[in-house]
C-alpha positions as MATLAB code, in Angstrom:
seq = 'MALYPCVQCDEECVDCTIQCSCCDRWVHSACVPMDDALLLAWSDVSLKFLCKDCCFTDKYDMAKALESDFDIFSNFFNHLRVKLIDADTEQLFFGTDEEAGLVKSMKTAFPESGHILCIRHLKGNIKQRMIDDGIDKKDRESVLDSIFGNQGLVHSDDDICFEVKCEQIQERTKELSASFHRYFANRVARTIRELWEGPTPPGYFDQGWTNNNSESLNHVLKSAINWQSKPLLDLIVTIQEIVEAQFKDLQRALVSRGQYRVADSHKHFEITATSWVNKTVQERERLTKRFKSYIPPDKRIITSTDGRMNVIKPRALGKKIGQRKRKINERTTTFKKKKD';
ca = [
      98.838  130.899   82.257;
      97.790  130.689   85.912;
     100.004  128.613   88.206;
      97.067  127.644   90.442;
      93.957  128.121   88.277;
      90.532  128.081   89.891;
      88.516  124.982   89.002;
      85.502  127.167   88.308;
      86.793  130.355   86.618;
      90.402  129.478   85.620;
      91.697  132.655   87.274;
      94.741  132.577   89.580;
      93.994  131.399   93.135;
      95.764  133.661   95.653;
      93.566  134.585   98.620;
      90.263  133.201   99.966;
      90.620  129.836   98.239;
      89.773  126.229   99.103;
      91.728  123.131   98.069;
      89.924  120.008   96.875;
      90.830  117.046   99.104;
      90.723  114.593   96.184;
      92.379  116.253   93.165;
      94.361  118.857   95.212;
      93.269  121.697   92.909;
      92.068  125.090   94.155;
      88.853  127.079   93.825;
      87.893  130.573   94.937;
      85.549  130.560   97.901;
      83.483  133.143   96.000;
      83.084  130.666   93.148;
      81.540  128.050   95.438;
      77.734  128.398   95.180;
      76.961  127.876   98.873;
      75.271  130.265  101.286;
      76.699  131.178  104.690;
      74.518  128.664  106.536;
      75.754  125.768  104.419;
      79.373  126.872  104.742;
      78.963  126.986  108.518;
      77.431  123.498  108.603;
      80.274  122.251  106.415;
      82.906  123.499  108.860;
      81.066  122.108  111.897;
      81.155  118.519  110.668;
      84.756  118.853  109.357;
      83.960  117.516  105.902;
      86.574  117.260  103.206;
      85.974  119.798  100.442;
      85.333  118.375   96.967;
      85.347  120.445   93.782;
      82.519  120.065   91.277;
      84.598  117.719   89.085;
      85.254  115.328   91.964;
      81.588  115.460   93.022;
      80.492  114.855   89.412;
      77.864  117.512   89.875;
      77.657  121.268   89.471;
      76.370  121.611   93.060;
      78.451  121.395   96.229;
      75.831  119.494   98.184;
      76.663  117.999  101.558;
      75.060  114.620  100.840;
      77.326  114.069   97.850;
      80.399  114.967   99.850;
      79.419  112.594  102.626;
      79.167  109.782  100.071;
      82.670  110.561   98.850;
      84.337  111.214  102.205;
      87.919  110.023  102.127;
      87.929  109.102  105.835;
      85.022  106.666  105.534;
      86.648  104.711  102.713;
      90.035  104.810  104.461;
      88.602  103.025  107.497;
      87.434  100.185  105.282;
      90.682   99.808  103.297;
      92.863  100.028  106.407;
      90.790   97.245  107.959;
      91.191   95.202  104.755;
      94.941   95.863  104.825;
      95.200   94.246  108.250;
      93.242   91.189  107.091;
      95.563   90.780  104.067;
      98.777   91.236  106.038;
     100.237   87.908  104.787;
      98.961   88.209  101.201;
     101.011   89.254   98.164;
      99.199   92.537   97.564;
     101.507   93.465   94.657;
      99.514   91.008   92.549;
      96.230   92.532   93.689;
      94.062   94.710   91.450;
      91.255   96.936   92.683;
      88.482   97.735   90.227;
      86.354  100.797   90.921;
      84.271  103.454   89.263;
      85.483  107.069   89.234;
      84.549  107.778   92.846;
      87.437  110.109   93.735;
      87.409  109.515   97.503;
      87.285  105.752   97.022;
      90.223  105.732   94.598;
      92.386  107.981   96.758;
      91.775  105.973   99.948;
      92.466  102.703   98.120;
      95.780  103.982   96.716;
      96.763  105.281  100.160;
      96.152  101.907  101.852;
      97.473   99.763   98.969;
     100.085  101.842   97.096;
     101.765   98.728   95.680;
      98.553   97.225   94.263;
      97.127   97.841   90.808;
      94.049   99.914   90.116;
      91.665   99.738   87.175;
      88.533  101.695   86.395;
      85.235  100.414   85.100;
      85.345  101.331   81.402;
      81.549  101.596   81.317;
      81.561  104.157   84.124;
      84.472  106.053   82.605;
      82.770  106.339   79.231;
      79.419  107.052   80.851;
      80.810  109.910   82.935;
      82.481  111.472   79.897;
      79.329  111.077   77.827;
      77.106  112.558   80.531;
      79.449  115.520   80.945;
      79.202  116.245   77.208;
      75.395  115.999   77.387;
      75.348  118.450   80.293;
      77.545  120.828   78.315;
      75.156  120.736   75.342;
      77.415  118.868   72.890;
      75.350  117.202   70.156;
      75.222  113.431   69.658;
      77.416  113.272   66.549;
      80.234  115.185   68.235;
      79.855  113.121   71.416;
      80.289  109.894   69.482;
      83.286  111.337   67.662;
      85.004  112.322   70.917;
      84.288  108.943   72.546;
      85.678  107.140   69.497;
      88.831  109.265   69.582;
      89.323  108.159   73.194;
      88.122  104.533   73.283;
      88.015  103.516   69.597;
      90.395  101.025   67.977;
      92.703  103.911   67.030;
      91.826  105.952   70.107;
      93.837  107.389   72.946;
      93.714  104.269   75.140;
      95.272  102.185   72.332;
      98.337  104.414   71.875;
     101.512  102.473   71.092;
     103.966  104.757   72.908;
     104.320  108.054   74.738;
     104.597  110.099   71.558;
     101.391  108.643   70.099;
      99.608  109.209   73.413;
     100.677  112.841   73.616;
      99.792  113.576   69.979;
      96.355  111.977   70.250;
      95.720  113.736   73.554;
      96.608  117.098   71.998;
      94.314  116.405   69.046;
      91.412  115.614   71.366;
      92.059  118.741   73.416;
      92.012  120.890   70.271;
      88.741  119.248   69.279;
      87.129  119.709   72.707;
      88.218  123.348   72.787;
      86.040  123.931   69.718;
      83.064  122.107   71.220;
      82.869  123.401   74.789;
      85.195  125.372   77.060;
      83.756  123.632   80.120;
      84.253  120.123   78.732;
      87.705  121.104   77.472;
      88.755  121.920   81.049;
      87.162  118.713   82.314;
      89.054  116.613   79.747;
      92.393  118.375   80.219;
      92.323  118.437   84.026;
      90.666  115.106   84.769;
      90.058  112.675   81.905;
      93.495  112.943   80.266;
      95.259  112.532   83.613;
      93.097  109.565   84.631;
      93.568  107.720   81.341;
      97.309  108.368   81.353;
      97.651  106.887   84.840;
      95.767  103.786   83.678;
      97.694  103.595   80.419;
     101.111  103.898   82.090;
     100.315  101.742   85.100;
     100.136   97.939   85.309;
      96.836   96.607   84.002;
      95.562   93.044   83.398;
      96.007   91.707   79.837;
      93.274   92.915   77.477;
      91.989   95.528   79.937;
      91.500   98.267   77.352;
      90.577   95.865   74.525;
      87.934   93.881   76.387;
      86.845   96.708   78.645;
      86.615   95.594   82.281;
      83.382   96.593   83.980;
      81.998   96.170   87.475;
      78.667   94.912   86.121;
      78.786   91.778   88.290;
      79.142   93.707   91.540;
      76.540   96.243   90.401;
      74.125   93.399   89.635;
      74.652   91.823   93.052;
      74.214   95.229   94.652;
      70.862   95.544   92.871;
      69.826   92.093   94.124;
      70.673   93.071   97.711;
      68.812   96.378   97.497;
      65.783   94.705   95.958;
      65.771   92.127   98.760;
      65.545   94.874  101.429;
      63.151   96.985   99.351;
      65.738   99.778   98.947;
      65.595  100.657  102.641;
      68.311  100.926  105.288;
      68.487   97.865  107.548;
      70.462   96.923  110.674;
      73.647   94.929  110.114;
      72.223   91.672  111.495;
      69.223   91.927  109.149;
      71.617   92.416  106.240;
      73.539   89.267  107.188;
      70.310   87.250  107.308;
      69.293   88.664  103.892;
      72.644   87.699  102.344;
      72.324   84.194  103.751;
      68.841   83.831  102.245;
      70.092   84.992   98.842;
      72.986   82.505   98.891;
      70.678   79.646   99.915;
      68.346   80.558   97.047;
      71.314   80.404   94.635;
      72.186   76.907   95.852;
      68.584   75.803   95.308;
      68.743   77.140   91.746;
      71.970   75.190   91.276;
      70.316   71.946   92.350;
      67.356   72.577   90.029;
      69.820   73.018   87.150;
      71.278   69.564   87.873;
      67.881   68.018   87.052;
      67.161   70.425   84.135;
      64.571   72.411   86.046;
      64.295   76.098   86.880;
      65.675   79.042   84.886;
      69.302   77.844   84.717;
      71.026   75.014   82.833;
      74.308   73.225   83.451;
      77.237   74.326   81.259;
      78.602   71.887   78.680;
      81.773   71.397   80.742;
      79.639   70.078   83.655;
      77.072   68.045   81.726;
      78.263   64.769   83.258;
      76.774   65.897   86.593;
      73.237   66.073   85.196;
      70.751   63.484   86.417;
      67.040   62.925   85.953;
      64.488   64.215   88.434;
      63.583   60.611   89.282;
      67.223   59.792   90.140;
      67.368   62.863   92.359;
      64.267   61.806   94.259;
      65.639   58.261   94.768;
      68.917   59.546   96.267;
      69.378   60.057   99.985;
      70.005   63.504  101.437;
      73.694   62.657  101.903;
      74.021   61.508   98.270;
      72.445   64.743   97.015;
      74.830   66.797   99.142;
      77.839   64.863   97.806;
      76.683   65.388   94.203;
      76.210   69.104   94.807;
      79.625   69.362   96.491;
      81.381   67.574   93.596;
      79.636   69.887   91.127;
      80.753   73.048   92.970;
      84.357   71.898   93.402;
      84.833   70.556   89.864;
      87.350   72.437   87.698;
      87.180   71.571   83.976;
      90.518   70.545   82.433;
      92.237   73.220   80.390;
      92.261   72.076   76.759;
      95.332   74.217   76.114;
      97.439   72.095   78.505;
      99.355   69.041   77.279;
     100.627   66.456   79.762;
     103.831   64.537   79.082;
     103.670   60.777   78.580;
     105.104   60.132   82.046;
     102.608   62.555   83.584;
     105.309   64.642   85.260;
     105.048   67.825   83.222;
     102.275   70.069   81.880;
     102.908   72.569   79.105;
     100.708   74.952   77.138;
      99.723   73.535   73.776;
     101.088   75.644   70.886;
      98.746   76.820   68.176;
     100.518   74.707   65.542;
     102.669   71.659   66.287;
     105.838   71.141   64.281;
     105.413   74.278   62.190;
     108.616   75.605   60.705;
     109.553   79.261   60.508;
     107.918   80.923   57.497;
     105.732   77.873   56.765;
     102.348   78.881   55.349;
     100.743   75.668   54.086;
      99.389   72.773   56.099;
     102.130   70.498   57.444;
     100.864   67.478   55.494;
     101.104   69.323   52.182;
     104.218   71.359   52.862;
     107.357   70.379   51.003;
     110.609   71.647   52.399;
     114.174   71.507   51.164;
     117.275   71.347   53.290;
     120.262   73.030   51.675;
     123.718   71.623   52.208;
     126.354   73.864   53.619;
     128.972   74.927   51.087;
     132.579   74.108   51.821;
     134.941   77.035   52.223;
];
C-alpha cells in the first residue's frame, strides 16, 4: 500500500508531485490534465492547488480554484474574528456546504467553534459523484441509505458500530466503482467521522440541518440585481429595498392582506383594514414594533406561585416509577417494612 498515494492514479508520489492545499494529499504533476500555458498562469497568480476531489470536478480549472481560494475566505473570517473578540465563540456553530477552502479557513480562524455541514449538500455531492461514476439508481439509493438512513453510518451508537458500518460501505462501493470507492474512503468517511465525533447541535443528524434559508436569501439578492455583478454601494441599497419590502409585507399580514398571514401565536396583533386606516402613523409604528419584539410564552415553562422561579414542565406530573396507567385510575400499594 502506498504511503503517499496519488489522488488520481493511487501510485506512490515521490518526485514531480503537487500537494493539495485543502486536503493535504498529493498528486503527480503528470496526472494533472493541464497544458503548459495553464500551469504557467497558475504559478504567476500564486494560486493554491486543489485536487479534483476538493474542486468537486474532474477538471483543474482556474475559475473553480479562485472560488475556493483559502486566502480569500481567511480574510473574511479573520475580520469576523476581530468583530467577535468579546463573544463566547466556543458556543458558536458555523454551518457550511462542502466548500473545502471555506471549511479550512473557518477552522483556522475559529478552532474552538463547532462546524456542521448542510446535510442536503453532503447527500447531493455524494449522489452526484455516483451519477458521474455511472452507478445505477437502485445502488445509489442503497448507498445513501447505508450512510444517512435510520440504521446508517451517521446514526452509529459507538466507535465499533461506526467502523463496522464504514467497512461494510467501503466493501460495497468497491464492487460498484473504483473511483467512487476512493472518493468515499478518502473524503466522505473522513468528513462524516469528524462530524460524528465532534460537537453538534441536538438532532443534527436526525433532523438534517440545511442552509436552505441562506440559499433562498442568496437567490432573492441575485434576482434583485438580475444575476449581475454590482458595486458595493448598489448592493447595500438593494438589501435595504428588500428589507423595506419585507416590512411592508409584515404590515399587510397584520390586516390579513397580501401573501402572508399572522401566526397563531401572534393573532392578538391582527386588526381590520379600517382600524389600520384610522390609526395615526405613530400608532401604526408602535403596533408594528410590538409585533416584531413579541416573544410568545413557552408552554413548557411553569412559573412558581410566588413568581420567583421558572421550571420546565415535565411530560407527566406526579407519575411514579413504573406507572403505566393514568394517574386517576392507578391504584398503588405501599408495603410496610419488615422488622429484623
